[in-house]
Every structure is written in structure tokens, then in C-alpha cells.
Amino acid sequence: MVRILTQSMVQEAAAFIKEKTSVKPEIGLILGSGLGILAELIEDAAAIPYEEIPHFPISTVEGHVGELLIGNIQGRPVVMMKGRFHMYEGYGPEVTAFPVRVMKEIGVQKMLVTNAAGGVNTNYNAGDLMIISDHLNLTGRNPLVGPNESAFGVRFPDMSEAYSERLRKLAKTTAEAQGFNIQEGVYAGLLGPNYETPAEIVMLRRLGADAVGMSTVAEVIVARHTGIEVLGISCITNMAAGILDQPLSHDEVMETAEQVKGKFLGLVMALIPYM
Ligand code: HPA
């Protein structure tokens, strides 16, 4: 069932948020597993629990307070989603879409999305970072299904440069300046929640994927629909199923994300002033 999210619902949410802070965010941050600590680096942060924001989805994951943080990082006004919505949790794609639309309504022009992903490209290693050059939406879902709100964007949006070339170049030169090699490749977004079978990974490689994960594509489709410039970075937390002779686990994903956190955070902090 598609829940129709209208422009007036987005405007109500945005009006509520604008009352809570004088900061006018330009950059939206949606951060994947392991990067939550960036929240602590936001200065003058206003924290707004999702449940207080009109029409906002509510996190169902136990022990997770979903909140929007608005403040400054490196002198740039940002809004960060602390807690993100995955379709495998049962949310419709239009729910995943809603916070991105609200971000746009409060002034966001650029978005940084990060995620944990499995390495499909056999030249990759766990612990690598990958600039997302493009994606394959293999979730079988699309957040733009339903009547098009022309105030948000056009019916048939262009996706030929979903991930900004300018921001990809910036990420590459920033990583190099920090002394590490960063991969660049295609992210395949699947619905999940199970990890893939080895046969599915062979298929994904033949389709042109370099990494695989369970987030990001719906958020990026909505961001592009509404004219936000996007940078995506994956943390390769594990090699995908069947590449190494070992089963995958969420613990391994979290462990690698933890190990790479410093490098990831350093890169993001260095990028934000130039985004
Ligand atoms: N597959 C899908 N999603 C993931 C993986 C994976 O191997 N690792 C981290 N997120």
C-alpha cells in the first residue's frame, strides 16, 4: 500500500523543525552503521525526536531514539538523521523518502549518504571505503510510485548523474590527501534483510555491481527527484557471500565498521567544508 505523502505534510514537518532552531542546514547527513559518533561533533546541536515531528516516521528498532540533529560541523550548517529507515524493517519506500523531502524543505542542497556494504568486486578488501559512482536499484520498490507531486520534482526524473561528479572528485582528492586509496564503484541496493546467496553475488557482479547493501537507493532517488546533489560513500565491511570461505554475520559488519571509523570520520570531516 502506497501511503501518499503530500507537500503540505512535508511543509508541516519543516515548519515545526524551523521553529526549533535558527540554524539553516545546507547539508543533509544520513550515516550508516558505525558513523553515528559524528553526532557528537555537531556544534550547537538542536535534537528533535522523530516522534515530535508531524508526519515523521518513528523508529521501531528497540533502544534507538530516532532524532534529527541540526547544528554546525566545521562551520557548515548540517542536519543529520540519527536513526535511518530501512525498507527491510517494513517501512514503505515513501516513508524512507519523507525525511529527505523534509530536509529539502528546510533548505538542504547537498546530501551525504553512507552505508555498510559487502564487497562484490574481488579486488576490494574488508575495510576499504568506496565512493559510490552509481547504483542498481534492485529492491523492487520505488519511493516515487504514486501520483507525482510536481512541487517536489518531475514525473520522470533523470538519473544519469545520480551521484555528483563534482562531489565524487572531491571525495577522491580528499582521500588521497589523507594518504589512503579509495575505491569507486557501483552500489547494488537490495531489499534484504538476509545477506545474499553466493549465486546472487555472482549475478550482481555480472550486472556490474562492486558492492551490495540494503539501504541508500530509495533515499538517493528521492534526493535526485527533488534536486539535491548527492555524495555516497560505502564502507566495505565484509566480502560478499561466497567470495571467502566463511559465513557472514552482522557482528563482522559492525566490527569492521568500528575499525574503519577513524578513517571514515576523518574523510567526512574533511569533505564537509567543501561540499
Ligand atoms: N550484503 C548486504 N548488505 C550488507 C553486507 C552484505 O554483504 N555487508 C554490509 N551490509
Coordinates of C-alpha atoms and ligand atoms in Angstrom, one line a residue:
M1 CA 0.0 0.0 0.0
V2 CA 1.5 3.3 -1.0
R3 CA 1.0 6.0 1.6
I4 CA 0.7 9.3 -0.2
L5 CA 2.9 11.9 1.3
T6 CA 1.7 15.3 0.2
Q7 CA 3.6 18.6 0.0
S8 CA 1.5 20.0 2.9
M9 CA 2.7 17.2 5.2
V10 CA 6.3 18.0 4.3
Q11 CA 5.7 21.7 4.9
E12 CA 4.1 21.0 8.3
A13 CA 7.1 18.9 9.3
A14 CA 9.5 21.5 8.0
A15 CA 7.7 24.4 9.8
F16 CA 7.9 22.5 13.1
I17 CA 11.7 22.0 12.7
K18 CA 12.3 25.6 11.7
E19 CA 10.7 26.7 15.0
K20 CA 13.2 24.7 17.0
T21 CA 16.5 26.2 15.6
S22 CA 17.8 29.2 13.9
V23 CA 20.4 27.1 12.0
K24 CA 19.5 26.8 8.4
P25 CA 21.1 23.5 7.2
E26 CA 22.6 23.2 3.8
I27 CA 24.0 19.7 4.1
G28 CA 21.9 16.6 5.0
L29 CA 23.7 13.6 6.5
I30 CA 22.4 10.1 6.5
L31 CA 25.0 7.9 8.1
G32 CA 25.3 4.2 8.1
S33 CA 26.4 1.7 10.8
G34 CA 29.4 2.9 12.8
L35 CA 29.3 6.6 11.9
G36 CA 26.8 7.6 14.5
I37 CA 29.6 9.2 16.6
L38 CA 29.6 12.1 14.1
A39 CA 26.5 13.2 16.1
E40 CA 28.9 14.2 18.9
L41 CA 30.8 16.5 16.7
I42 CA 27.9 18.7 15.8
E43 CA 28.2 22.1 17.5
D44 CA 25.2 24.0 18.9
A45 CA 23.0 21.0 18.1
A46 CA 19.3 21.0 18.4
A47 CA 18.0 17.5 18.8
I48 CA 14.4 16.9 17.7
P49 CA 12.9 13.4 18.4
Y50 CA 11.3 12.0 15.3
E51 CA 8.1 11.3 17.2
E52 CA 7.6 15.0 17.8
I53 CA 7.8 16.0 14.2
P54 CA 4.5 16.0 12.4
H55 CA 4.0 13.0 10.0
F56 CA 7.6 11.8 10.6
P57 CA 8.1 8.0 10.7
I58 CA 9.0 6.6 14.1
S59 CA 12.0 4.2 14.6
T60 CA 10.9 0.8 15.6
V61 CA 14.3 -0.6 16.5
E62 CA 14.5 -1.1 20.2
G63 CA 16.9 1.1 22.2
H64 CA 17.2 3.5 19.3
V65 CA 16.0 7.1 19.8
G66 CA 15.4 8.4 16.4
E67 CA 16.2 12.1 16.2
L68 CA 17.1 14.8 13.9
L69 CA 20.2 16.8 14.9
I70 CA 20.7 20.3 13.5
G71 CA 23.8 22.3 14.1
N72 CA 27.2 23.1 12.6
I73 CA 30.1 20.9 11.6
Q74 CA 33.3 22.6 10.5
G75 CA 31.4 25.8 10.2
R76 CA 28.8 24.3 7.8
P77 CA 25.1 24.1 8.9
V78 CA 24.0 20.5 8.7
V79 CA 21.1 18.3 9.5
M80 CA 21.8 14.7 10.5
M81 CA 19.4 11.8 10.8
K82 CA 20.3 9.8 13.9
G83 CA 18.5 6.6 13.0
R84 CA 17.5 5.8 9.5
F85 CA 14.6 3.8 8.0
H86 CA 15.2 0.6 6.0
M87 CA 12.6 -1.0 3.9
Y88 CA 13.5 -4.4 5.4
E89 CA 12.1 -3.1 8.7
G90 CA 8.7 -2.9 7.0
Y91 CA 8.7 0.7 6.0
G92 CA 7.4 1.6 2.6
P93 CA 9.8 3.3 0.3
E94 CA 7.7 6.5 0.6
V95 CA 8.5 6.5 4.3
T96 CA 12.2 6.3 3.6
A97 CA 11.6 9.2 1.3
F98 CA 9.9 11.5 3.8
P99 CA 12.9 12.8 5.8
V100 CA 14.8 13.6 2.6
R101 CA 11.8 15.7 1.4
V102 CA 11.7 17.5 4.7
M103 CA 15.5 18.1 4.5
K104 CA 14.9 19.8 1.1
E105 CA 12.1 21.9 2.5
I106 CA 14.3 23.3 5.3
G107 CA 17.0 24.3 2.8
V108 CA 19.2 21.3 2.2
Q109 CA 21.0 21.4 -1.1
K110 CA 23.6 18.6 -0.7
M111 CA 23.4 15.2 0.9
L112 CA 26.0 12.8 2.1
V113 CA 24.8 9.2 2.5
T114 CA 27.0 6.5 3.9
N115 CA 26.4 2.8 4.4
A116 CA 27.9 -0.5 5.3
A117 CA 28.2 -2.8 2.2
G118 CA 29.6 -6.2 1.2
G119 CA 32.4 -6.2 -1.4
V120 CA 31.3 -7.8 -4.7
N121 CA 34.4 -6.7 -6.6
T122 CA 37.1 -9.3 -5.8
N123 CA 39.8 -6.6 -5.9
Y124 CA 38.2 -5.0 -2.8
N125 CA 39.1 -5.8 0.8
A126 CA 37.1 -5.5 4.0
G127 CA 37.9 -2.1 5.5
D128 CA 38.1 -0.3 2.1
L129 CA 36.0 2.8 1.5
M130 CA 34.2 3.2 -1.8
I131 CA 32.8 6.3 -3.5
I132 CA 29.5 5.3 -5.0
S133 CA 29.7 6.1 -8.7
D134 CA 26.2 4.8 -9.5
H135 CA 23.7 2.4 -8.2
L136 CA 21.5 -0.5 -9.2
N137 CA 18.1 -0.3 -7.5
L138 CA 17.3 -4.0 -7.1
T139 CA 14.9 -3.5 -4.2
G140 CA 11.8 -4.0 -6.4
R141 CA 10.5 -0.8 -4.8
N142 CA 10.5 2.9 -5.7
P143 CA 9.7 5.8 -3.5
L144 CA 8.3 7.8 -6.4
V145 CA 5.4 5.4 -7.1
G146 CA 2.0 7.1 -6.8
P147 CA 0.7 10.4 -8.0
N148 CA 3.6 12.8 -8.7
E149 CA 3.7 16.0 -6.6
S150 CA 5.1 18.4 -9.1
A151 CA 6.2 20.7 -6.3
F152 CA 8.8 18.1 -5.4
G153 CA 10.0 17.2 -8.9
V154 CA 9.1 15.9 -12.3
R155 CA 7.3 12.7 -13.0
F156 CA 10.2 11.0 -14.8
P157 CA 13.4 12.2 -13.1
D158 CA 16.8 12.0 -14.8
M159 CA 19.2 9.7 -13.0
S160 CA 22.1 9.9 -15.4
E161 CA 24.3 11.6 -12.7
A162 CA 22.7 10.4 -9.6
Y163 CA 25.9 10.7 -7.7
S164 CA 27.5 14.1 -8.3
E165 CA 30.7 14.0 -10.4
R166 CA 31.9 17.1 -8.6
L167 CA 31.5 15.5 -5.2
R168 CA 33.0 12.2 -6.3
K169 CA 36.1 14.0 -7.4
L170 CA 36.2 16.0 -4.2
A171 CA 36.0 12.7 -2.2
K172 CA 38.8 11.1 -4.2
T173 CA 41.2 14.0 -3.9
T174 CA 40.4 14.4 -0.2
A175 CA 41.0 10.7 0.5
E176 CA 44.3 10.9 -1.4
A177 CA 45.4 14.0 0.5
Q178 CA 44.7 11.9 3.7
G179 CA 47.0 9.2 2.4
F180 CA 44.7 6.4 1.6
N181 CA 43.4 4.8 -1.6
I182 CA 39.7 4.9 -2.0
Q183 CA 37.7 2.6 -4.3
E184 CA 35.0 3.9 -6.6
G185 CA 32.2 1.7 -7.9
V186 CA 28.6 0.7 -8.3
Y187 CA 26.4 0.0 -5.3
A188 CA 23.6 -2.5 -5.7
G189 CA 20.8 -1.8 -3.3
L190 CA 18.7 -4.9 -2.3
L191 CA 15.7 -5.2 0.0
G192 CA 17.3 -7.6 2.5
P193 CA 17.2 -8.4 5.3
N194 CA 19.1 -11.7 4.6
Y195 CA 22.6 -11.5 3.2
E196 CA 22.8 -12.7 -0.4
T197 CA 23.5 -16.2 -1.6
P198 CA 26.8 -16.8 -3.4
A199 CA 24.8 -17.2 -6.7
E200 CA 23.2 -13.8 -6.2
I201 CA 26.6 -12.3 -5.7
V202 CA 27.8 -13.9 -9.0
M203 CA 24.7 -12.4 -10.6
L204 CA 25.3 -9.0 -9.1
R205 CA 28.9 -9.0 -10.3
R206 CA 27.8 -9.8 -13.8
L207 CA 25.3 -7.0 -13.6
G208 CA 28.1 -4.5 -12.9
A209 CA 27.9 -4.2 -9.1
D210 CA 31.0 -3.6 -7.0
A211 CA 29.3 -3.5 -3.6
V212 CA 26.0 -4.6 -2.2
G213 CA 23.8 -3.3 0.7
M214 CA 20.3 -2.8 2.0
S215 CA 19.9 1.0 2.1
T216 CA 20.6 4.2 0.2
V217 CA 18.9 3.7 -3.1
A218 CA 15.4 5.0 -2.1
E219 CA 16.9 8.0 -0.3
V220 CA 19.0 8.9 -3.3
I221 CA 16.1 8.5 -5.8
V222 CA 14.1 11.0 -3.7
A223 CA 17.1 13.4 -3.3
R224 CA 17.6 13.5 -7.0
H225 CA 13.9 13.9 -7.7
T226 CA 13.9 17.0 -5.6
G227 CA 17.2 18.4 -6.9
I228 CA 19.6 17.6 -4.1
E229 CA 23.3 17.0 -5.1
V230 CA 24.4 13.6 -3.7
L231 CA 27.6 12.1 -2.4
G232 CA 27.5 8.4 -1.4
I233 CA 30.3 6.5 0.4
S234 CA 30.2 2.8 1.3
C235 CA 32.3 1.2 3.9
I236 CA 33.2 -2.3 2.7
T237 CA 32.6 -4.1 6.0
N238 CA 33.0 -7.7 4.6
M239 CA 33.5 -9.5 1.3
A240 CA 30.1 -10.6 0.0
A241 CA 28.8 -14.2 0.2
G242 CA 30.8 -16.9 -1.4
I243 CA 34.0 -14.9 -2.0
L244 CA 35.7 -16.0 1.2
D245 CA 35.2 -19.4 2.7
Q246 CA 33.3 -18.1 5.7
P247 CA 29.7 -17.2 6.7
L248 CA 28.6 -13.5 7.0
S249 CA 27.4 -12.0 10.2
H250 CA 26.2 -8.7 11.5
D251 CA 28.9 -8.9 14.1
E252 CA 31.6 -8.9 11.4
V253 CA 29.9 -5.9 9.7
M254 CA 29.9 -3.9 13.0
E255 CA 33.4 -4.9 13.9
T256 CA 34.9 -3.7 10.6
A257 CA 32.8 -0.5 10.7
E258 CA 34.3 0.1 14.1
Q259 CA 37.8 -0.5 12.9
V260 CA 37.4 1.9 9.9
K261 CA 35.5 4.5 11.9
G262 CA 38.6 6.8 12.3
K263 CA 39.4 6.8 8.6
F264 CA 35.8 7.3 7.6
L265 CA 35.2 10.1 10.1
G266 CA 38.4 11.9 9.1
L267 CA 37.3 11.8 5.4
V268 CA 33.8 13.0 6.2
M269 CA 35.0 15.9 8.4
A270 CA 37.5 17.0 5.7
L271 CA 34.8 16.8 3.0
I272 CA 32.0 18.8 4.7
P273 CA 33.6 22.3 4.4
Y274 CA 34.0 21.8 0.6
M275 CA 30.7 20.1 -0.2
Ligands
HPA1 N1 25.3 -7.7 1.9 C1 24.3 -6.8 2.1 N2 24.3 -5.8 2.9 C2 25.5 -5.7 3.6 C3 26.5 -6.5 3.5 C4 26.5 -7.6 2.6 O1 27.4 -8.4 2.4 N3 27.5 -6.1 4.4 C5 27.0 -5.0 5.0 N4 25.8 -4.7 4.5

